[in-house]
Amino acid sequence: MATSRSRGRGHLSLVPPLADAVAPQASATTPVSGRQTPLQYTLRVECEGPGNPSWRRLLVPRGMVLDALHKALCATLDWDDRGPHAFVTADGTFAAESRRIESSPEPDATPAGEPDHVAARGIGVLHSDKLRLHEVLRRTGEAMSYENSGDGVVRRAAITVEDVEPIDQRPGQYPVLLAGEDEVEIAAGNARLRRLYGLPVFTPAEGSVFAALLSRLPEARAPQFYSMLPRIGQDLAPGDQPGGDQPRGDQPSAEPARDDPDRDRGPEHAVFHLHWLLRRIGPDGIDLDNLSRLPKPIVSAARKEVCSPDRWRPRSLKESDNREIVSLRAAAEDFGLTRVHEGPPEPGPLNDALAEIANKWGTRPFRAFRLERTDVGETLAEDQGALLRHVLTSLPFGETAAERDDALLWLAVLAAGIPLHLRTSLLAEAMAALGPDVEARTRTLQSGKNVNFLFAIDAADWWYDREEELNKKRWVREFARLVLAQPVQTRS
């Protein structure tokens, strides 16, 4: 998982940028008004005159109506949006002439013709509620001016397209304030944007591990991560699209099939795999081979009864060739549910012969391995509810606070329903706000115990197409929410 790009650019609201291999970034010479590739603009807003914010960097959809952009700019800059406003831009089609886009007049104040000052200057008047941003600014580097007189004072700002990037376009996206000269005002600006778009306020459970994390995560340094938080509190209905958005009218519904078992599963399904393994081990344990691997009949049973049928499966029944089963065994040990007992083999002709061969050739003495339940595993083997509580209180794993923080960030994007291939810069932005060395921490997260467990229970995957399907599973989001809501515990 790569780190975020410079200046923290990302997708609108909560959707981070796609990898370059998915869609090429538009260049300064590439028109962006076509409809083949959904795009977003990074706008630099520079205000004129004293008493105004000096600059802002704003992420907006390219298809945003200019009247909506006016309201977003006012929320960002803390200006009054109730009065007249105008956008003025140089248009190459009309050589040196300019186009002036003004707010629509009140119905009872509509003039009979063009205003005299407009006719005298030869400027064509268009209305901001009839034009979209990409119809006015088409390329990186193009600019326009913005005028606002909502409080009776004319305020001006220059707006320049700094960057054009592809996005995974969905309904419900809204602008995000990425940067400015004042970190406190960035947080306040994003709060005003959320109020403008009527987004629900997300409040983590008081005293929870996630509340403690957010208290150390400055909103001004992770604006896109904070813009994601309302989705954690939103229910994921069966017809929802991955990521929590309702399907558009021109797209097929994501309603699961009638025989889809995930439709009725709750968060307790997160421990189904562990519960199965504990019951298979039983009070007597399972004899492993001389390399401490599960016997092939157990591997075959696991593939049929608990492993996802959607994952690719090797022909081999060796445990080491089946990553899902390897991950499940490792997770059971991480939670303190199982252990491997190593000792001398039981007396018998075969074991005696193997021991004699080892002694003759000077190799490692032949040992016997047995997979057993720990005392905790014995207690929880028949109580799936208690097993779920044990797992919730054990997560997140981590030797350091940074490892546990990064795991909570991952669980947060799971709870919000953000697909794997859209998490890259979202996670990197939040990780960078908490500390340095994001690349090393990302590698640790991907190879660590937390993600290994999520892979074992089919709550996460490394294949993008499968991850889209996983984000339709309600139980995954519900389980992640439960982990985030756990109270802070003292760790040694």
Short mmCIF file of C-alpha atoms in Angstrom, two decimals:
data_model
loop_
_atom_site.label_atom_id
_atom_site.label_comp_id
_atom_site.label_asym_id
_atom_site.label_seq_id
_atom_site.Cartn_x
_atom_site.Cartn_y
_atom_site.Cartn_z
CA MET A 1 0.00 0.00 0.00
CA ALA A 2 1.66 3.18 -1.17
CA THR A 3 1.73 6.40 0.78
CA SER A 4 -0.28 9.50 -0.05
CA ARG A 5 0.76 12.04 -2.58
CA SER A 6 2.26 15.37 -1.71
CA ARG A 7 -0.04 17.99 -0.20
CA GLY A 8 -2.37 15.22 0.95
CA ARG A 9 -4.56 15.11 -2.12
CA GLY A 10 -7.24 12.49 -2.18
CA HIS A 11 -10.70 11.68 -3.35
CA LEU A 12 -13.70 13.79 -2.50
CA SER A 13 -14.94 13.36 0.99
CA LEU A 14 -13.76 9.87 1.90
CA VAL A 15 -12.54 8.31 -1.30
CA PRO A 16 -8.74 8.36 -1.62
CA PRO A 17 -7.00 8.50 -5.01
CA LEU A 18 -6.82 5.48 -7.24
CA ALA A 19 -3.42 4.08 -8.02
CA ASP A 20 -1.73 5.44 -11.12
CA ALA A 21 -2.05 2.02 -12.74
CA VAL A 22 -5.82 2.23 -12.52
CA ALA A 23 -6.28 5.51 -14.37
CA PRO A 24 -3.70 7.98 -15.68
CA GLN A 25 -3.57 11.42 -14.16
CA ALA A 26 -4.75 14.18 -16.46
CA SER A 27 -1.95 16.44 -17.66
CA ALA A 28 -1.95 20.20 -18.08
CA THR A 29 -2.72 19.81 -21.75
CA THR A 30 -5.45 17.24 -21.41
CA PRO A 31 -9.05 18.53 -21.61
CA VAL A 32 -11.12 17.16 -18.77
CA SER A 33 -14.63 17.91 -19.93
CA GLY A 34 -15.20 14.46 -21.43
CA ARG A 35 -17.36 11.94 -19.62
CA GLN A 36 -15.25 8.80 -20.03
CA THR A 37 -13.22 9.26 -16.82
CA PRO A 38 -14.73 10.71 -13.61
CA LEU A 39 -12.45 13.48 -12.36
CA GLN A 40 -11.92 15.75 -9.39
CA TYR A 41 -10.24 19.14 -9.15
CA THR A 42 -7.81 20.44 -6.58
CA LEU A 43 -8.45 24.20 -6.46
CA ARG A 44 -6.18 26.83 -4.96
CA VAL A 45 -8.18 29.78 -3.67
CA GLU A 46 -6.26 33.03 -3.04
CA CYS A 47 -8.20 35.88 -1.44
CA GLU A 48 -7.69 39.58 -2.07
CA GLY A 49 -7.66 42.37 0.48
CA PRO A 50 -7.02 42.55 4.23
CA GLY A 51 -9.16 40.71 6.75
CA ASN A 52 -9.63 37.66 4.52
CA PRO A 53 -7.98 34.24 4.65
CA SER A 54 -4.88 34.33 2.46
CA TRP A 55 -5.30 30.97 0.71
CA ARG A 56 -7.05 27.60 0.79
CA ARG A 57 -6.71 24.33 -1.09
CA LEU A 58 -10.07 22.72 -1.82
CA LEU A 59 -11.00 19.36 -3.34
CA VAL A 60 -14.21 19.44 -5.40
CA PRO A 61 -16.00 17.32 -8.03
CA ARG A 62 -15.42 18.50 -11.58
CA GLY A 63 -19.16 18.36 -12.28
CA MET A 64 -20.06 20.64 -9.39
CA VAL A 65 -22.64 23.33 -10.21
CA LEU A 66 -21.10 26.79 -9.80
CA ASP A 67 -23.83 27.89 -7.43
CA ALA A 68 -22.92 24.95 -5.19
CA LEU A 69 -19.25 25.89 -5.50
CA HIS A 70 -20.19 29.40 -4.33
CA LYS A 71 -21.76 27.95 -1.18
CA ALA A 72 -18.77 25.67 -0.60
CA LEU A 73 -16.37 28.59 -0.97
CA CYS A 74 -18.38 30.63 1.53
CA ALA A 75 -18.30 27.75 4.02
CA THR A 76 -14.58 27.33 3.46
CA LEU A 77 -13.77 31.04 3.81
CA ASP A 78 -16.49 31.80 6.41
CA TRP A 79 -18.19 34.32 4.10
CA ASP A 80 -21.89 35.12 3.82
CA ASP A 81 -23.49 33.14 0.94
CA ARG A 82 -26.87 34.92 0.88
CA GLY A 83 -26.02 37.84 -1.41
CA PRO A 84 -25.07 38.18 -5.08
CA HIS A 85 -21.98 36.47 -6.36
CA ALA A 86 -20.17 36.13 -9.69
CA PHE A 87 -17.45 34.12 -11.40
CA VAL A 88 -15.38 35.74 -14.16
CA THR A 89 -13.14 33.66 -16.38
CA ALA A 90 -11.09 34.20 -19.55
CA ASP A 91 -12.41 31.96 -22.34
CA GLY A 92 -10.05 30.99 -25.16
CA THR A 93 -13.00 30.56 -27.50
CA PHE A 94 -13.72 34.28 -27.32
CA ALA A 95 -10.09 35.44 -27.52
CA ALA A 96 -9.53 38.30 -25.08
CA GLU A 97 -13.14 38.56 -24.01
CA SER A 98 -14.37 37.30 -20.67
CA ARG A 99 -17.45 35.52 -19.48
CA ARG A 100 -19.20 36.66 -16.35
CA ILE A 101 -21.26 34.08 -14.52
CA GLU A 102 -23.61 35.69 -12.02
CA SER A 103 -26.07 34.42 -9.48
CA SER A 104 -29.63 34.18 -10.73
CA PRO A 105 -31.66 37.28 -9.85
CA GLU A 106 -34.66 37.11 -7.57
CA PRO A 107 -37.91 36.37 -9.49
CA ASP A 108 -39.36 39.79 -8.73
CA ALA A 109 -36.13 41.58 -9.64
CA THR A 110 -35.48 40.06 -13.07
CA PRO A 111 -34.49 42.85 -15.50
CA ALA A 112 -36.16 43.16 -18.89
CA GLY A 113 -32.80 42.79 -20.64
CA GLU A 114 -29.11 42.59 -19.94
CA PRO A 115 -27.82 45.04 -17.33
CA ASP A 116 -26.46 48.24 -18.84
CA HIS A 117 -22.98 47.76 -17.38
CA VAL A 118 -22.79 44.28 -18.87
CA ALA A 119 -23.98 45.38 -22.31
CA ALA A 120 -21.56 48.28 -22.29
CA ARG A 121 -18.60 46.01 -21.51
CA GLY A 122 -19.64 43.40 -24.05
CA ILE A 123 -19.67 40.66 -21.45
CA GLY A 124 -22.05 37.76 -21.83
CA VAL A 125 -23.97 36.91 -18.66
CA LEU A 126 -24.60 33.30 -17.61
CA HIS A 127 -26.15 32.12 -14.37
CA SER A 128 -24.19 30.07 -11.82
CA ASP A 129 -27.04 27.65 -11.20
CA LYS A 130 -26.99 26.61 -14.86
CA LEU A 131 -23.26 25.87 -15.32
CA ARG A 132 -20.93 23.21 -13.97
CA LEU A 133 -17.31 23.73 -13.01
CA HIS A 134 -15.86 21.62 -15.83
CA GLU A 135 -17.73 23.75 -18.37
CA VAL A 136 -15.80 26.80 -17.17
CA LEU A 137 -12.38 25.41 -16.19
CA ARG A 138 -11.19 22.60 -18.41
CA ARG A 139 -7.46 22.13 -17.76
CA THR A 140 -4.86 22.25 -15.04
CA GLY A 141 -3.60 25.82 -14.68
CA GLU A 142 -6.78 27.55 -15.84
CA ALA A 143 -8.19 30.17 -13.48
CA MET A 144 -11.15 32.40 -12.78
CA SER A 145 -12.02 35.09 -10.27
CA TYR A 146 -14.80 34.89 -7.69
CA GLU A 147 -16.74 37.85 -6.30
CA ASN A 148 -19.04 37.79 -3.29
CA SER A 149 -21.07 40.62 -1.79
CA GLY A 150 -23.21 38.67 0.63
CA ASP A 151 -22.69 41.02 3.56
CA GLY A 152 -22.67 44.18 1.46
CA VAL A 153 -18.88 44.18 1.10
CA VAL A 154 -17.39 42.98 -2.18
CA ARG A 155 -14.85 40.23 -1.54
CA ARG A 156 -12.72 38.69 -4.27
CA ALA A 157 -10.67 35.56 -4.67
CA ALA A 158 -8.67 33.96 -7.49
CA ILE A 159 -9.39 30.29 -8.18
CA THR A 160 -6.84 28.14 -10.03
CA VAL A 161 -7.02 24.46 -10.99
CA GLU A 162 -3.90 22.99 -9.40
CA ASP A 163 -4.52 19.35 -10.22
CA VAL A 164 -6.92 17.03 -12.02
CA GLU A 165 -7.22 13.44 -10.86
CA PRO A 166 -9.45 10.45 -11.54
CA ILE A 167 -11.90 9.39 -8.86
CA ASP A 168 -14.34 6.64 -8.09
CA GLN A 169 -17.38 8.85 -8.53
CA ARG A 170 -20.41 8.20 -6.37
CA PRO A 171 -23.41 10.17 -5.11
CA GLY A 172 -23.04 12.02 -1.85
CA GLN A 173 -19.52 13.32 -2.38
CA TYR A 174 -18.82 16.78 -1.06
CA PRO A 175 -15.87 19.19 -1.02
CA VAL A 176 -13.02 18.80 1.46
CA LEU A 177 -10.72 21.57 2.64
CA LEU A 178 -7.22 20.13 2.33
CA ALA A 179 -4.88 22.93 3.36
CA GLY A 180 -4.50 26.58 4.29
CA GLU A 181 -2.38 28.87 6.37
CA ASP A 182 -4.20 28.13 9.64
CA GLU A 183 -4.70 24.56 10.91
CA VAL A 184 -7.46 25.59 13.30
CA GLU A 185 -9.38 27.24 10.47
CA ILE A 186 -8.97 24.16 8.28
CA ALA A 187 -10.76 22.06 10.90
CA ALA A 188 -13.42 24.75 11.31
CA GLY A 189 -13.86 25.03 7.53
CA ASN A 190 -14.43 21.30 7.17
CA ALA A 191 -16.92 21.41 10.04
CA ARG A 192 -18.84 24.16 8.18
CA LEU A 193 -18.78 22.06 5.00
CA ARG A 194 -20.24 19.10 6.85
CA ARG A 195 -23.01 21.26 8.25
CA LEU A 196 -23.66 22.71 4.79
CA TYR A 197 -24.20 19.24 3.34
CA GLY A 198 -26.21 17.99 6.31
CA LEU A 199 -23.78 15.23 7.19
CA PRO A 200 -24.39 13.38 10.46
CA VAL A 201 -21.97 14.10 13.27
CA PHE A 202 -19.95 11.07 14.29
CA THR A 203 -19.24 10.80 18.00
CA PRO A 204 -17.13 7.83 19.11
CA ALA A 205 -18.12 6.01 22.28
CA GLU A 206 -16.88 7.91 25.31
CA GLY A 207 -13.78 6.30 26.78
CA SER A 208 -13.33 4.00 23.78
CA VAL A 209 -10.05 3.16 22.09
CA PHE A 210 -11.17 5.06 18.99
CA ALA A 211 -12.10 8.16 20.98
CA ALA A 212 -8.63 8.10 22.53
CA LEU A 213 -7.09 7.82 19.07
CA LEU A 214 -9.08 10.74 17.67
CA SER A 215 -8.04 12.91 20.62
CA ARG A 216 -4.45 12.58 19.34
CA LEU A 217 -5.29 12.93 15.64
CA PRO A 218 -5.47 16.62 14.55
CA GLU A 219 -8.35 17.15 12.14
CA ALA A 220 -6.40 19.79 10.23
CA ARG A 221 -3.73 17.20 9.37
CA ALA A 222 -6.21 14.49 8.37
CA PRO A 223 -9.22 16.28 6.82
CA GLN A 224 -10.19 13.41 4.52
CA PHE A 225 -10.04 10.86 7.33
CA TYR A 226 -12.34 13.03 9.43
CA SER A 227 -14.68 13.47 6.47
CA MET A 228 -15.02 9.68 6.45
CA LEU A 229 -16.16 9.40 10.06
CA PRO A 230 -19.91 10.00 9.49
CA ARG A 231 -20.04 6.83 7.40
CA ILE A 232 -18.97 4.75 10.38
CA GLY A 233 -22.26 5.61 12.04
CA GLN A 234 -24.40 4.97 8.97
CA ASP A 235 -26.20 1.66 8.59
CA LEU A 236 -25.33 -0.43 5.54
CA ALA A 237 -28.62 -1.59 4.08
CA PRO A 238 -28.67 -4.69 1.83
CA GLY A 239 -29.13 -2.51 -1.28
CA ASP A 240 -26.22 -0.20 -0.49
CA GLN A 241 -23.24 0.12 -2.77
CA PRO A 242 -19.77 -0.61 -1.40
CA GLY A 243 -18.73 2.38 0.66
CA GLY A 244 -22.22 3.04 2.02
CA ASP A 245 -23.69 5.06 -0.86
CA GLN A 246 -27.12 4.34 -2.29
CA PRO A 247 -27.05 2.94 -5.85
CA ARG A 248 -27.75 5.41 -8.61
CA GLY A 249 -30.80 5.04 -10.81
CA ASP A 250 -28.70 4.11 -13.84
CA GLN A 251 -26.88 1.28 -12.03
CA PRO A 252 -28.13 -2.16 -11.03
CA SER A 253 -28.95 -2.61 -7.36
CA ALA A 254 -26.42 -4.34 -5.16
CA GLU A 255 -29.19 -6.33 -3.42
CA PRO A 256 -27.67 -9.71 -2.49
CA ALA A 257 -29.09 -12.89 -3.88
CA ARG A 258 -31.81 -14.65 -1.88
CA ASP A 259 -29.43 -17.45 -0.97
CA ASP A 260 -26.65 -15.10 0.11
CA PRO A 261 -25.65 -16.27 3.62
CA ASP A 262 -23.97 -12.95 4.45
CA ARG A 263 -27.31 -11.14 4.40
CA ASP A 264 -28.37 -12.38 7.85
CA ARG A 265 -24.97 -12.71 9.53
CA GLY A 266 -24.11 -10.59 12.52
CA PRO A 267 -20.74 -9.55 13.98
CA GLU A 268 -20.48 -12.90 15.82
CA HIS A 269 -19.57 -14.41 12.43
CA ALA A 270 -16.11 -12.89 12.98
CA VAL A 271 -15.29 -15.75 15.37
CA PHE A 272 -16.95 -18.54 13.38
CA HIS A 273 -13.60 -19.74 12.00
CA LEU A 274 -11.91 -19.72 15.41
CA HIS A 275 -14.86 -21.53 16.96
CA TRP A 276 -14.69 -24.21 14.26
CA LEU A 277 -10.97 -24.74 14.85
CA LEU A 278 -11.37 -25.04 18.63
CA ARG A 279 -14.12 -27.64 18.23
CA ARG A 280 -12.03 -29.59 15.70
CA ILE A 281 -9.06 -29.68 18.05
CA GLY A 282 -11.25 -30.99 20.84
CA PRO A 283 -10.06 -31.89 24.34
CA ASP A 284 -7.57 -34.47 22.96
CA GLY A 285 -5.83 -32.22 20.43
CA ILE A 286 -4.74 -32.92 16.85
CA ASP A 287 -1.57 -34.80 15.96
CA LEU A 288 0.55 -32.74 13.53
CA ASP A 289 3.14 -34.08 11.09
CA ASN A 290 6.89 -33.89 11.73
CA LEU A 291 6.90 -30.31 10.31
CA SER A 292 4.14 -29.23 12.71
CA ARG A 293 1.51 -29.07 9.96
CA LEU A 294 -2.14 -30.03 10.14
CA PRO A 295 -2.99 -33.43 8.62
CA LYS A 296 -4.50 -33.30 5.16
CA PRO A 297 -7.97 -34.53 6.23
CA ILE A 298 -8.26 -31.52 8.57
CA VAL A 299 -7.09 -29.16 5.80
CA SER A 300 -9.67 -30.67 3.44
CA ALA A 301 -12.43 -30.25 6.04
CA ALA A 302 -11.44 -26.62 6.67
CA ARG A 303 -11.57 -25.83 2.97
CA LYS A 304 -15.07 -27.26 2.73
CA GLU A 305 -16.55 -25.93 5.96
CA VAL A 306 -14.96 -22.55 6.77
CA CYS A 307 -12.80 -21.26 3.92
CA SER A 308 -14.39 -18.86 1.46
CA PRO A 309 -15.50 -20.55 -1.76
CA ASP A 310 -14.72 -17.32 -3.65
CA ARG A 311 -10.99 -17.47 -2.97
CA TRP A 312 -8.54 -19.23 -5.24
CA ARG A 313 -7.54 -22.62 -3.89
CA PRO A 314 -4.44 -24.63 -4.67
CA ARG A 315 -4.75 -28.30 -5.49
CA SER A 316 -2.37 -29.17 -2.68
CA LEU A 317 -3.81 -30.12 0.69
CA LYS A 318 -0.64 -29.20 2.54
CA GLU A 319 -1.39 -26.65 5.22
CA SER A 320 1.56 -24.49 4.11
CA ASP A 321 0.02 -24.14 0.63
CA ASN A 322 -3.33 -22.88 1.98
CA ARG A 323 -2.77 -19.35 3.24
CA GLU A 324 -6.24 -18.96 4.73
CA ILE A 325 -5.70 -21.97 7.02
CA VAL A 326 -2.19 -20.86 7.95
CA SER A 327 -3.61 -17.46 8.90
CA LEU A 328 -6.38 -19.06 10.96
CA ARG A 329 -3.93 -21.15 12.98
CA ALA A 330 -1.72 -18.10 13.56
CA ALA A 331 -4.71 -16.03 14.68
CA ALA A 332 -5.80 -18.71 17.16
CA GLU A 333 -2.33 -18.62 18.73
CA ASP A 334 -2.29 -14.80 18.74
CA PHE A 335 -5.54 -14.78 20.74
CA GLY A 336 -4.10 -17.30 23.19
CA LEU A 337 -6.57 -20.02 22.23
CA THR A 338 -4.20 -22.75 21.00
CA ARG A 339 -0.61 -23.91 21.44
CA VAL A 340 1.65 -26.54 19.89
CA HIS A 341 3.01 -29.14 22.29
CA GLU A 342 6.36 -30.62 21.30
CA GLY A 343 7.72 -33.78 22.88
CA PRO A 344 9.21 -37.17 22.27
CA PRO A 345 7.13 -39.47 20.11
CA GLU A 346 5.07 -42.24 21.63
CA PRO A 347 6.80 -45.63 21.60
CA GLY A 348 6.05 -47.71 18.54
CA PRO A 349 7.79 -49.45 15.62
CA LEU A 350 7.51 -46.52 13.20
CA ASN A 351 8.54 -43.83 15.66
CA ASP A 352 11.40 -45.97 16.97
CA ALA A 353 12.68 -46.49 13.40
CA LEU A 354 12.53 -42.76 12.67
CA ALA A 355 14.40 -41.96 15.87
CA GLU A 356 17.10 -44.52 14.98
CA ILE A 357 17.57 -42.96 11.52
CA ALA A 358 17.89 -39.49 13.05
CA ASN A 359 20.55 -40.70 15.48
CA LYS A 360 22.45 -42.52 12.74
CA TRP A 361 22.67 -39.48 10.44
CA GLY A 362 23.14 -36.95 13.19
CA THR A 363 20.03 -35.00 12.23
CA ARG A 364 17.49 -33.27 14.46
CA PRO A 365 15.93 -35.80 16.83
CA PHE A 366 12.50 -36.87 15.74
CA ARG A 367 9.82 -35.03 17.73
CA ALA A 368 6.09 -35.30 17.91
CA PHE A 369 3.85 -32.22 17.62
CA ARG A 370 0.30 -31.85 18.87
CA LEU A 371 -2.05 -28.86 18.42
CA GLU A 372 -3.89 -28.32 21.71
CA ARG A 373 -6.34 -25.86 23.23
CA THR A 374 -5.07 -23.60 25.97
CA ASP A 375 -7.03 -23.13 29.19
CA VAL A 376 -8.64 -20.05 27.60
CA GLY A 377 -9.45 -22.07 24.48
CA GLU A 378 -11.01 -24.83 26.59
CA THR A 379 -13.24 -22.29 28.32
CA LEU A 380 -14.37 -20.55 25.12
CA ALA A 381 -14.67 -23.58 22.81
CA GLU A 382 -18.40 -24.05 23.49
CA ASP A 383 -19.40 -20.40 24.00
CA GLN A 384 -19.28 -18.38 20.77
CA GLY A 385 -20.54 -15.23 22.50
CA ALA A 386 -17.77 -15.32 25.10
CA LEU A 387 -15.29 -16.02 22.30
CA LEU A 388 -16.45 -12.86 20.50
CA ARG A 389 -15.98 -10.79 23.67
CA HIS A 390 -12.49 -12.23 24.09
CA VAL A 391 -11.55 -11.29 20.52
CA LEU A 392 -12.97 -7.77 20.85
CA THR A 393 -11.04 -7.06 24.03
CA SER A 394 -7.82 -8.48 22.56
CA LEU A 395 -7.83 -6.26 19.47
CA PRO A 396 -5.94 -4.41 18.22
CA PHE A 397 -2.68 -6.33 18.47
CA GLY A 398 0.59 -4.44 18.60
CA GLU A 399 3.85 -4.28 20.50
CA THR A 400 3.83 -0.48 20.33
CA ALA A 401 1.20 2.25 20.53
CA ALA A 402 1.90 3.15 16.89
CA GLU A 403 1.07 -0.40 15.74
CA ARG A 404 -2.21 -0.39 17.64
CA ASP A 405 -3.09 3.09 16.33
CA ASP A 406 -2.48 2.03 12.73
CA ALA A 407 -4.63 -1.07 13.23
CA LEU A 408 -7.48 1.10 14.57
CA LEU A 409 -7.21 3.31 11.48
CA TRP A 410 -7.57 0.19 9.31
CA LEU A 411 -10.60 -0.94 11.30
CA ALA A 412 -12.11 2.54 10.94
CA VAL A 413 -12.01 2.37 7.14
CA LEU A 414 -13.50 -1.12 7.35
CA ALA A 415 -16.30 0.21 9.56
CA ALA A 416 -16.92 2.98 7.02
CA GLY A 417 -17.01 0.50 4.12
CA ILE A 418 -14.05 1.96 2.18
CA PRO A 419 -12.72 -0.63 -0.32
CA LEU A 420 -9.10 -1.73 -0.24
CA HIS A 421 -8.01 -0.03 -3.45
CA LEU A 422 -9.41 3.29 -2.20
CA ARG A 423 -7.78 3.21 1.23
CA THR A 424 -4.23 4.08 0.25
CA SER A 425 -3.99 7.81 0.77
CA LEU A 426 -6.80 7.88 3.32
CA LEU A 427 -4.82 5.66 5.69
CA ALA A 428 -1.50 7.28 4.81
CA GLU A 429 -2.89 10.74 5.58
CA ALA A 430 -4.05 9.69 9.06
CA MET A 431 -0.89 7.68 9.75
CA ALA A 432 1.29 10.64 8.77
CA ALA A 433 -0.69 12.88 11.13
CA LEU A 434 0.12 10.51 14.01
CA GLY A 435 3.81 10.05 13.37
CA PRO A 436 6.67 9.65 10.89
CA ASP A 437 7.88 6.68 8.82
CA VAL A 438 4.55 5.91 7.18
CA GLU A 439 5.98 3.44 4.65
CA ALA A 440 7.58 1.25 7.33
CA ARG A 441 4.45 1.35 9.45
CA THR A 442 2.33 0.43 6.44
CA ARG A 443 4.46 -2.65 5.79
CA THR A 444 4.18 -3.63 9.46
CA LEU A 445 0.41 -3.21 9.34
CA GLN A 446 -0.02 -5.29 6.20
CA SER A 447 2.09 -8.17 7.51
CA GLY A 448 0.96 -7.93 11.13
CA LYS A 449 -1.39 -9.91 13.32
CA ASN A 450 -4.41 -7.63 12.90
CA VAL A 451 -4.66 -7.85 9.11
CA ASN A 452 -3.72 -11.55 9.27
CA PHE A 453 -6.79 -12.19 11.43
CA LEU A 454 -9.05 -10.16 9.14
CA PHE A 455 -7.75 -12.17 6.18
CA ALA A 456 -8.35 -15.45 8.04
CA ILE A 457 -12.02 -14.64 8.69
CA ASP A 458 -12.58 -13.32 5.14
CA ALA A 459 -13.04 -9.72 6.27
CA ALA A 460 -10.16 -8.42 4.14
CA ASP A 461 -8.33 -9.51 1.03
CA TRP A 462 -5.56 -8.40 -1.29
CA TRP A 463 -7.59 -8.79 -4.49
CA TYR A 464 -9.38 -5.59 -5.42
CA ASP A 465 -12.36 -7.27 -7.04
CA ARG A 466 -12.93 -9.44 -3.95
CA GLU A 467 -12.55 -6.45 -1.65
CA GLU A 468 -15.46 -4.75 -3.41
CA GLU A 469 -17.58 -7.77 -2.54
CA LEU A 470 -16.34 -7.87 1.05
CA ASN A 471 -17.49 -4.30 1.59
CA LYS A 472 -21.07 -5.44 0.98
CA LYS A 473 -20.89 -7.67 4.06
CA ARG A 474 -22.70 -5.96 6.90
CA TRP A 475 -21.14 -8.15 9.57
CA VAL A 476 -17.64 -6.94 8.65
CA ARG A 477 -18.59 -3.32 9.28
CA GLU A 478 -20.52 -4.18 12.43
CA PHE A 479 -17.59 -6.16 13.83
CA ALA A 480 -15.16 -3.33 13.10
CA ARG A 481 -17.49 -0.88 14.86
CA LEU A 482 -17.55 -3.09 17.96
CA VAL A 483 -13.75 -3.12 18.12
CA LEU A 484 -13.62 0.69 17.84
CA ALA A 485 -16.14 1.00 20.68
CA GLN A 486 -14.14 -1.10 23.16
CA PRO A 487 -13.06 0.77 26.31
CA VAL A 488 -9.45 1.77 26.74
CA GLN A 489 -7.53 -0.92 28.58
CA THR A 490 -4.20 -0.70 30.37
CA ARG A 491 -1.55 -2.57 28.43
CA SER A 492 1.77 -3.66 29.74
#
